[in-house]
Coordinates of C-alpha atoms and ligand atoms in Angstrom, one line a residue:
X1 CA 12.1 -138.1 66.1
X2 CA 14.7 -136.6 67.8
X3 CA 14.5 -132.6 67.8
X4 CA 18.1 -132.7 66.2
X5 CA 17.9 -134.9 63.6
X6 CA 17.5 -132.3 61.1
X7 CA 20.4 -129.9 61.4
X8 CA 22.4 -133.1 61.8
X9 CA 20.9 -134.4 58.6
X10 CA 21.1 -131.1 56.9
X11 CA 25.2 -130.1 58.0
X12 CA 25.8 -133.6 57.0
X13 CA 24.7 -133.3 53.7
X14 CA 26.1 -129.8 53.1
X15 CA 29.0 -130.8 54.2
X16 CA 29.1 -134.0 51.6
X17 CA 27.7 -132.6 48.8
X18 CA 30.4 -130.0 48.9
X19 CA 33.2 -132.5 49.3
X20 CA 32.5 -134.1 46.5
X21 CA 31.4 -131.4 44.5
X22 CA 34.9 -130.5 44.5
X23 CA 36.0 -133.5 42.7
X24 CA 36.5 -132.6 38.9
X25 CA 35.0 -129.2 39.0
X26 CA 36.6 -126.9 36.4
X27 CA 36.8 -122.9 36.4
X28 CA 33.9 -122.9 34.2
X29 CA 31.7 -124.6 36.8
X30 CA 31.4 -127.5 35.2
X31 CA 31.7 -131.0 36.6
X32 CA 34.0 -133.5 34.5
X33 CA 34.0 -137.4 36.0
X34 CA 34.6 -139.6 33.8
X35 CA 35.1 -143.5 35.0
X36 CA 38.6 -144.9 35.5
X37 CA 40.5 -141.3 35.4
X38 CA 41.9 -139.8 38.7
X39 CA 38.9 -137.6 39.2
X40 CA 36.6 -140.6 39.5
X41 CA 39.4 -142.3 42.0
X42 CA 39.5 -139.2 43.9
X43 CA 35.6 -139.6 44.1
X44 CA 36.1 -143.5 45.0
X45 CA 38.2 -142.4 47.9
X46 CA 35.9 -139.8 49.1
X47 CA 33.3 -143.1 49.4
X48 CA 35.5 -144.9 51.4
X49 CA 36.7 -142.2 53.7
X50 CA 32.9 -140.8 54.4
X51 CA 31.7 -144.7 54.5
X52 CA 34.5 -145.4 57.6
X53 CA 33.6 -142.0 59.0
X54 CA 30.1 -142.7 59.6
X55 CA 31.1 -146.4 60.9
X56 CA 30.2 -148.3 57.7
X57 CA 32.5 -150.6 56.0
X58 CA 33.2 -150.2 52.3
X59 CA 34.0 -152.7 49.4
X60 CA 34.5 -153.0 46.2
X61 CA 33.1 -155.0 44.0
X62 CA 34.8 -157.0 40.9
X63 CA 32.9 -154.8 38.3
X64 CA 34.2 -151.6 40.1
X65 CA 31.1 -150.8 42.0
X66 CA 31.5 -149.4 45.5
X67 CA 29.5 -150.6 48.5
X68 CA 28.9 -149.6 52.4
X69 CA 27.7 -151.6 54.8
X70 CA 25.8 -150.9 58.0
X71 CA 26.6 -154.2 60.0
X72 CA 26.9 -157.2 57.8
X73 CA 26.6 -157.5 54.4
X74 CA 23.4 -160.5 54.0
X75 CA 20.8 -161.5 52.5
X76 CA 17.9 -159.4 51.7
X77 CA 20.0 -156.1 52.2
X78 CA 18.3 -153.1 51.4
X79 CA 20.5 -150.3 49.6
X80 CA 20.5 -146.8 48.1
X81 CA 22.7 -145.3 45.8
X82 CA 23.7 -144.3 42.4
X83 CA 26.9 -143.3 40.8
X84 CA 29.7 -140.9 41.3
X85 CA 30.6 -140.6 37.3
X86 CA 29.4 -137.6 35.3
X87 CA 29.1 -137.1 31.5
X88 CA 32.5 -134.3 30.2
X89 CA 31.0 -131.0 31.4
X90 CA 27.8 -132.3 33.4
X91 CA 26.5 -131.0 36.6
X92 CA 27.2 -131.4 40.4
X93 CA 23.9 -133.3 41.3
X94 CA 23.2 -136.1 38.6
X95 CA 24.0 -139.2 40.6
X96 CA 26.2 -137.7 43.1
X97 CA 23.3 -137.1 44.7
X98 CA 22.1 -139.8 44.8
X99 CA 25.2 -141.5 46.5
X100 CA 25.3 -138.6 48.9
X101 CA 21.5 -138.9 49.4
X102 CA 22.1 -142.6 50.4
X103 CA 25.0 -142.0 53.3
X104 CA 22.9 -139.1 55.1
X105 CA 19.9 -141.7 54.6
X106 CA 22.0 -144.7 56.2
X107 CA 23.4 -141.8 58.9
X108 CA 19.9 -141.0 59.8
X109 CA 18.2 -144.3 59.6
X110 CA 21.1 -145.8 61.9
X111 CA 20.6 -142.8 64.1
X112 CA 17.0 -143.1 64.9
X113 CA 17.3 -147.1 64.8
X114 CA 20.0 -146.8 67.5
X115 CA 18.2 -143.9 69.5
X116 CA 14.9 -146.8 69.7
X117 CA 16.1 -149.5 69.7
X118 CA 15.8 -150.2 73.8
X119 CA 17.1 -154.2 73.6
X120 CA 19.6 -153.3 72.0
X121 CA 18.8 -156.1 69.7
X122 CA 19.7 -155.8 66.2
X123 CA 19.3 -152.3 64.1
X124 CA 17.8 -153.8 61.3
X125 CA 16.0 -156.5 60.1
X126 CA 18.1 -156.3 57.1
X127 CA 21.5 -154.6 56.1
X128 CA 21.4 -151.6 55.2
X129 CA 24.0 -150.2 52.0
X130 CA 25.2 -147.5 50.0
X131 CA 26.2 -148.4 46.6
X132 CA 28.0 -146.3 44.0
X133 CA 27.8 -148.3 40.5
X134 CA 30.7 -147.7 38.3
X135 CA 30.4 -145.5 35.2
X136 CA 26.8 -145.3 34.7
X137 CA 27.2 -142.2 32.2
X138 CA 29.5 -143.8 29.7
X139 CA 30.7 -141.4 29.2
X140 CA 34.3 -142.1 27.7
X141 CA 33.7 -145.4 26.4
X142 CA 30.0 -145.1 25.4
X143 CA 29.3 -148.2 27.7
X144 CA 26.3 -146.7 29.8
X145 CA 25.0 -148.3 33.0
X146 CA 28.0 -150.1 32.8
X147 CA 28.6 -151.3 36.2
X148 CA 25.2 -152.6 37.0
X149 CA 24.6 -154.3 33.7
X150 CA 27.8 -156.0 34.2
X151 CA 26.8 -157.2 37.6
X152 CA 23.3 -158.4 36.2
X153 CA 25.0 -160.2 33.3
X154 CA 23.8 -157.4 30.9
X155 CA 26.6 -156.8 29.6
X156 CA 28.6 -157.8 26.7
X157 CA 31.7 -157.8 28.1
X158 CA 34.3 -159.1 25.9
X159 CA 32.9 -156.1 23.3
X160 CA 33.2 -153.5 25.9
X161 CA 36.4 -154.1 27.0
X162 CA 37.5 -153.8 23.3
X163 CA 35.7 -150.1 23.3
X164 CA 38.2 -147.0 23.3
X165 CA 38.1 -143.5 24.3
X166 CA 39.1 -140.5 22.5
X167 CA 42.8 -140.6 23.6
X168 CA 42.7 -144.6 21.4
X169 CA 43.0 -146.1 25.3
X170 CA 41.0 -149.4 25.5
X171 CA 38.7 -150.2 28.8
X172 CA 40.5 -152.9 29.3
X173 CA 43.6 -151.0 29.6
X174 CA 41.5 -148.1 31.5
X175 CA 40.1 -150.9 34.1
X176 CA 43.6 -152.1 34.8
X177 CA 44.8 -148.7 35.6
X178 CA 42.2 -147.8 37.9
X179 CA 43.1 -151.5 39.9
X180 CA 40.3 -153.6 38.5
X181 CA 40.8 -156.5 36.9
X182 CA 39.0 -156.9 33.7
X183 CA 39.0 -160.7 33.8
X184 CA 36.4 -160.0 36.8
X185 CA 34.2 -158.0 34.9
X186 CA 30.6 -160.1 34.5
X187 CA 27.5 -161.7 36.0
X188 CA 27.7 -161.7 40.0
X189 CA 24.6 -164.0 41.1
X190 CA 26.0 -164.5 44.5
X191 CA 26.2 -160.7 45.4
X192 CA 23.0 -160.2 43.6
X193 CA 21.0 -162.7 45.6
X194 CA 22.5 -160.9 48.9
X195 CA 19.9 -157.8 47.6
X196 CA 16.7 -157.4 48.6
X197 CA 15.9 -154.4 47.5
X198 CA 17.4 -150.8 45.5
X199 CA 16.2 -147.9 46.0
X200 CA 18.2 -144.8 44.0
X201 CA 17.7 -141.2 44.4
X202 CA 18.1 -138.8 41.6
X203 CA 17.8 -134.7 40.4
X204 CA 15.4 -134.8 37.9
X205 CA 16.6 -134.0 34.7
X206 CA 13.2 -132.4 33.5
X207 CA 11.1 -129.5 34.8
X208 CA 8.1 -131.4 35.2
X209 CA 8.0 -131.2 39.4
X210 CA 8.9 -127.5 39.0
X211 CA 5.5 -126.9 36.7
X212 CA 3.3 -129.7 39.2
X213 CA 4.7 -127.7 42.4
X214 CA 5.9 -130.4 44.2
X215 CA 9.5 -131.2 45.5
X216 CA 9.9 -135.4 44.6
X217 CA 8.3 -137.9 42.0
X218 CA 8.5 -141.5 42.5
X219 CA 9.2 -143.5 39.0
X220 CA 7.0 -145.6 37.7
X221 CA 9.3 -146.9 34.9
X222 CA 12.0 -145.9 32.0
X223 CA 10.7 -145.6 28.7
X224 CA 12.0 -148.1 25.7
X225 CA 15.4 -146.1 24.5
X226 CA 17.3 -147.1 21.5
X227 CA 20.5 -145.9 19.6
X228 CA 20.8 -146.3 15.7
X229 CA 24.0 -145.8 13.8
X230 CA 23.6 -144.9 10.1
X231 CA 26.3 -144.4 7.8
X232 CA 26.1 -142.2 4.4
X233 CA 28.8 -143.2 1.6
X234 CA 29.3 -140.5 -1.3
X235 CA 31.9 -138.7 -2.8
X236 CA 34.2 -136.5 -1.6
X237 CA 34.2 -133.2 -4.3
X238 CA 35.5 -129.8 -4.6
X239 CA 33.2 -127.7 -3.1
X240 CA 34.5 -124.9 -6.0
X241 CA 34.7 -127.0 -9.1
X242 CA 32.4 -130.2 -9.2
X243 CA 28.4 -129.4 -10.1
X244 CA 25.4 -129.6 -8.4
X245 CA 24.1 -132.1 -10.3
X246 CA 27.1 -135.1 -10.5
X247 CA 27.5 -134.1 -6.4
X248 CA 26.8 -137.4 -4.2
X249 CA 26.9 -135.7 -0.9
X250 CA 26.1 -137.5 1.7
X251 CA 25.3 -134.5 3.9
X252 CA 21.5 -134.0 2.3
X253 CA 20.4 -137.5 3.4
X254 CA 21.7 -136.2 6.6
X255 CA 19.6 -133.0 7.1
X256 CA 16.8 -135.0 5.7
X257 CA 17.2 -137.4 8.7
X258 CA 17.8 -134.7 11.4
X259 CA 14.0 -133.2 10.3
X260 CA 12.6 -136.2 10.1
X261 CA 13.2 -137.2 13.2
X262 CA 11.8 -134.0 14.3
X263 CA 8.7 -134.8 12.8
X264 CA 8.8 -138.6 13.6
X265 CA 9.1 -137.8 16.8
X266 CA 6.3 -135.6 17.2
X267 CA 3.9 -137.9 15.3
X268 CA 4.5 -140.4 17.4
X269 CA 5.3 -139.4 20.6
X270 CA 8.8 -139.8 21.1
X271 CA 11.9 -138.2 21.9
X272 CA 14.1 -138.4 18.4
X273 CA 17.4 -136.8 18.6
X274 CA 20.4 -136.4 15.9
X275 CA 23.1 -135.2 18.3
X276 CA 26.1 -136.8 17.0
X277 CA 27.8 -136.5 13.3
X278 CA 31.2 -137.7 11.6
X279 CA 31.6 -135.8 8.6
X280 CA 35.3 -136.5 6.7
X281 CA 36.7 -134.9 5.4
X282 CA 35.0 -132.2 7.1
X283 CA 36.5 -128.9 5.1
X284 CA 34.4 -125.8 4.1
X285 CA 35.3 -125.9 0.9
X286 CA 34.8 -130.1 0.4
X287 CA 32.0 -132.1 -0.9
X288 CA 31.4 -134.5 2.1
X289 CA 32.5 -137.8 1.1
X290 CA 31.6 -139.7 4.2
X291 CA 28.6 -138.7 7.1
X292 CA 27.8 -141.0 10.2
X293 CA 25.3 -139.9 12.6
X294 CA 23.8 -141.1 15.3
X295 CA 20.0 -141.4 16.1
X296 CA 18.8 -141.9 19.6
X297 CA 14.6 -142.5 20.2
X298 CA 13.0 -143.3 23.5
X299 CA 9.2 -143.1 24.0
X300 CA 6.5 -144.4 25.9
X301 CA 6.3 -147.6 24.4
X302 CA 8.3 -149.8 21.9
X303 CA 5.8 -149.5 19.4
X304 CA 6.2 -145.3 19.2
X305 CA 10.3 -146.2 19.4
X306 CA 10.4 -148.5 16.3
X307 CA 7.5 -146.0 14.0
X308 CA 9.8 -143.1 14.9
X309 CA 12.7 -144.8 13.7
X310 CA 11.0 -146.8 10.4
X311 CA 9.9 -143.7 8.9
X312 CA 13.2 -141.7 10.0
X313 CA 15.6 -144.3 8.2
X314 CA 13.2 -144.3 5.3
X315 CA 13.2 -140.7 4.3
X316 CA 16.6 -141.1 4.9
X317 CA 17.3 -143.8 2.9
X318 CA 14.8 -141.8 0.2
X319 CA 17.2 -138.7 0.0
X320 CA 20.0 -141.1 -0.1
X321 CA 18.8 -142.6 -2.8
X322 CA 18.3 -139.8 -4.9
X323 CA 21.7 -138.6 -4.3
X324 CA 23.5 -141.9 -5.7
X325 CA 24.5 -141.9 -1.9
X326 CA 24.9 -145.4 -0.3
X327 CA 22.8 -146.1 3.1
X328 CA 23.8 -148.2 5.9
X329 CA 22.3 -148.6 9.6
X330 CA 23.0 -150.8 12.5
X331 CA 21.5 -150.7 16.1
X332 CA 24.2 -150.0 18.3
X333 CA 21.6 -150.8 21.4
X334 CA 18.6 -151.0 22.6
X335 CA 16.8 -151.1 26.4
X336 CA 13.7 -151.9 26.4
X337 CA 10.8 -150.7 29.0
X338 CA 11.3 -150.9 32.8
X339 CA 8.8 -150.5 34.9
X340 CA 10.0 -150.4 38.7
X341 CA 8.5 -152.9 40.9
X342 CA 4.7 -151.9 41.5
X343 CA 4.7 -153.3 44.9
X344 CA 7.6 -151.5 46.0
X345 CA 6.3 -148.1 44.7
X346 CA 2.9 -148.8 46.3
X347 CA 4.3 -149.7 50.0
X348 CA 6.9 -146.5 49.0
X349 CA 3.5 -144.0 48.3
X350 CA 2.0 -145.6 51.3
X351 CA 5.3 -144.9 54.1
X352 CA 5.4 -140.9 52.2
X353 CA 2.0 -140.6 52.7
X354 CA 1.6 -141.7 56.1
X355 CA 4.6 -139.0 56.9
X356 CA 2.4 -136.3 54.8
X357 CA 5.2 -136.3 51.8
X358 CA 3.5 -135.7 48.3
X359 CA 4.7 -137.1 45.4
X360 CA 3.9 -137.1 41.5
X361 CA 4.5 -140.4 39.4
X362 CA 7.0 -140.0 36.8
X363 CA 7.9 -142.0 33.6
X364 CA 11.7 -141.3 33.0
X365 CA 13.5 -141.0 29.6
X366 CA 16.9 -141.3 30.7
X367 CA 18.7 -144.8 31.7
X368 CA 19.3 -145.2 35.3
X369 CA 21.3 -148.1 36.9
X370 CA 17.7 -148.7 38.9
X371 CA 16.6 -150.1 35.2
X372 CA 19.4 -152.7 34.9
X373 CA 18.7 -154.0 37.9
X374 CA 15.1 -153.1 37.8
X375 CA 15.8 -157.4 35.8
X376 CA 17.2 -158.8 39.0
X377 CA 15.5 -157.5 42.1
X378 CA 12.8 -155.2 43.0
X379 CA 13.7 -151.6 42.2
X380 CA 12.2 -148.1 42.4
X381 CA 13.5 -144.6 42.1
X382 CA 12.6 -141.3 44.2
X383 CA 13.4 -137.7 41.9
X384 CA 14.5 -134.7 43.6
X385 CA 12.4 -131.3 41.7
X386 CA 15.4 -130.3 39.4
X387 CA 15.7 -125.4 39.4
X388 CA 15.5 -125.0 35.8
X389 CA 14.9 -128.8 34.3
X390 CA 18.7 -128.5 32.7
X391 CA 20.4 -131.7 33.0
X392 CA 23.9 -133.6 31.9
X393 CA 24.7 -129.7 32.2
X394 CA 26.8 -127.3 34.4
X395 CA 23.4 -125.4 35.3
X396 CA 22.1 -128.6 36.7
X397 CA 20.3 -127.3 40.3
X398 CA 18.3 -128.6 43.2
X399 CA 17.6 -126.5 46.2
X400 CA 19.2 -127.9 49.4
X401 CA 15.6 -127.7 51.2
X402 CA 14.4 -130.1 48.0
X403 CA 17.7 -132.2 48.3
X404 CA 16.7 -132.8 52.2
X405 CA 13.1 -133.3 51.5
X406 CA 14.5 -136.1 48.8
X407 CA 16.5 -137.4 51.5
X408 CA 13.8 -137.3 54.4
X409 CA 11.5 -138.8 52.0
X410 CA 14.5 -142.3 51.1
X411 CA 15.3 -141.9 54.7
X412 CA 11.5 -142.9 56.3
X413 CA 11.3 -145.7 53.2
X414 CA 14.7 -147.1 54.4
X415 CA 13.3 -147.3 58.1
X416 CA 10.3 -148.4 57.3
X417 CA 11.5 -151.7 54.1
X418 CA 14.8 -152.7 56.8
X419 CA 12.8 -152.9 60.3
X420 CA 9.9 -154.5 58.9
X421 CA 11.2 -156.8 56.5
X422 CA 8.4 -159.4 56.2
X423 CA 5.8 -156.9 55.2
X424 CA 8.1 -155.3 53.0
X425 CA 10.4 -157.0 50.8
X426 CA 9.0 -160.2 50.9
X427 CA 6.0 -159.3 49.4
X428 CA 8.0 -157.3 46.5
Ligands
ZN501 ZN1 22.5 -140.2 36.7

């Protein structure tokens, strides 16, 4: 390896991590990128600028997804990434770094490539890309993993496009603005079949590596994650005047739910969270007459996911019940397990271990663009150790030395899937 190829790795990466750290910050600290709005087309333009700058040649796709290419885009092309959107109020890291992680990986690979390669025959045996998927949070429509579902067909478009955001504008409208055209949105087979293989780098958003001592986890998989909507009809009452007893407040069921899934949850397993509520008419001094809320379960299997949920809705339907308080629930979605490709993790675990990089397997809970496409191609995910475990949060932290160890580690894969392709990704 050439003696320099860390400081150039490491000012490289300060210096893009803080570019686009920069992009939606607030005074607070907190991160706001939310897709189609100018922060995320400043981020967009920060792609394309650092793609050119470090000689590779960026596109975008018709679902909005942003791509760079070292040499020519082909078939079997090997690429890291993730996504530039954040959650309102998130962190610096979650998927920025992953997209940085990806163009000081492409930098470095390209570096050492071109530093051995004596023939001056081809770099790679495969193309070599960074991708940035397009609003992978969801975070103002509630379409999550939008971009890469859309590109796997995993997407119901003609309902997303119909979504809204809190201001009452539509995605469709949002899409146009930000100069993609939502009659492109959909299934791309022909760029699909160009991939050979993903591989995305990502903070944790756990403390798990920080309590095992070790800097990066590979994933083995995202757990089964589901999203319930459940809707409470009472009466609305005065809070001053109407009695206990003739009350049909919808707002017991509710706090029934919200500890059941506590305890659900811990029976089986699972993650059970209440952590959205519409209440109308929402007054201190009202008898609800209306709740919706919002239950979200993930676990290790479907089985734990669909126990959690049974006996959540049924003591919620119970209380309801009780309360002459009319129950309604509807699955807004459902993802079911991924597990990333086992022959890619194991030829991963074997190029980290030759190099003397440790890593501890990791089931994730939280979606990851990795899982849609986990369906079309072979997949796999490196996680950077996370300072603190806080995640979709302004106190979201990696150390740089952890960052560069993530980025080492996705830099030696890169070399090792692209230059010897017919071990590699044929065999995954
Ligand atoms: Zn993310």
């Amino acid at each position: 390896m050439d003696p320099s190829e860390p400081a150039y790795a490491r000012e490289l990466f300060e210096r893009l991590f803080a570019q686009l750290s920069a992009i939606g910050l607030d005074e607070t600290g907190a991160t706001t990128r939310l897709a189609w709005t100018q922060e995320t087309t400043a981020a967009e333009r920060w792609f394309e600028q650092t793609a050119r700058a470090l000689g590779l040649a960026p596109e975008r796709d018709r679902n909005g997804n942003l791509w760079a290419w070292l040499g020519e885009r082909g078939p079997g092309a090997l690429v890291t990434g993730s996504h530039l959107d954040s959650v309102r109020e998130g962190g610096r890291f979650d998927g920025a770094l992953g997209v940085v992680a990806g163009f000081v990986a492409v930098a470095v690979a390209a570096r050492r490539l071109g530093v051995d390669t004596e023939d001056g025959g081809p770099l790679a045996a495969v193309p070599l890309g960074v991708v940035a998927f397009a609003d992978e949070e969801g975070g103002r429509f509630d379409t999550p993993t939008f971009g890469s579902r859309a590109l796997c067909g995993a997407l119901d478009v003609e309902a997303a496009l119909t979504r809204r955001d809190r201001a009452g504008v539509s995605l469709r409208d949002a899409l146009e603005a930000a100069g993609v055209d939502p009659q492109g949105i959909g299934p791309d087979p022909e760029r699909l079949a160009q991939l050979g293989a993903l591989v995305e780098l990502h903070i944790e958003q756990d403390a798990l590596l920080e309590r095992e001592g070790c800097a990066l986890a590979l994933g083995t998989g995202i757990m089964p994650h589901g999203r319930w909507r459940v809707d409470l009809h009472g009466q609305a009452a005065h809070a001053g005047t109407t009695p206990l007893e003739v009350r049909r407040d919808p707002m017991l069921a509710l706090a029934a739910a919200i500890l059941a899934a506590r305890r659900e949850g811990t029976a089986h397993g699972a993650l059970a969270t209440v952590g959205k509520v519409e209440v109308s008419p929402n007054g201190t001094n009202a008898v609800a007459g209306q709740v919706s809320f919002w239950l979200d379960i993930r676990a290790h299997d479907e089985q734990a996911v669909s126990a959690t949920l049974d006996q959540v809705l049924e003591t919620t339907r119970a209380q309801a019940n009780r309360d002459g308080v009319a129950f309604e629930h509807r699955r807004e979605s459902f993802t079911a397990a991924v597990e990333f490709s086992p022959a890619l993790r194991a030829r991963i675990e074997s190029v980290l271990q030759g190099e003397g990089i440790q890593t501890v397997p990791i089931s994730t809970g939280a979606g990851h663009d990795a899982g849609a496409l986990a369906t079309a191609i072979p997949t796999a995910m490196l996680f950077v150790r996370s300072s603190g475990g806080a995640g979709h949060s302004p106190q979201e932290h990696a150390s740089a030395d952890d960052c560069l160890t993530g980025i080492a580690a996705l830099t030696d894969v890169l070399i090792s899937l692209a230059t010897q392709r017919s071990e590699a990704l044929a065999d995954v």
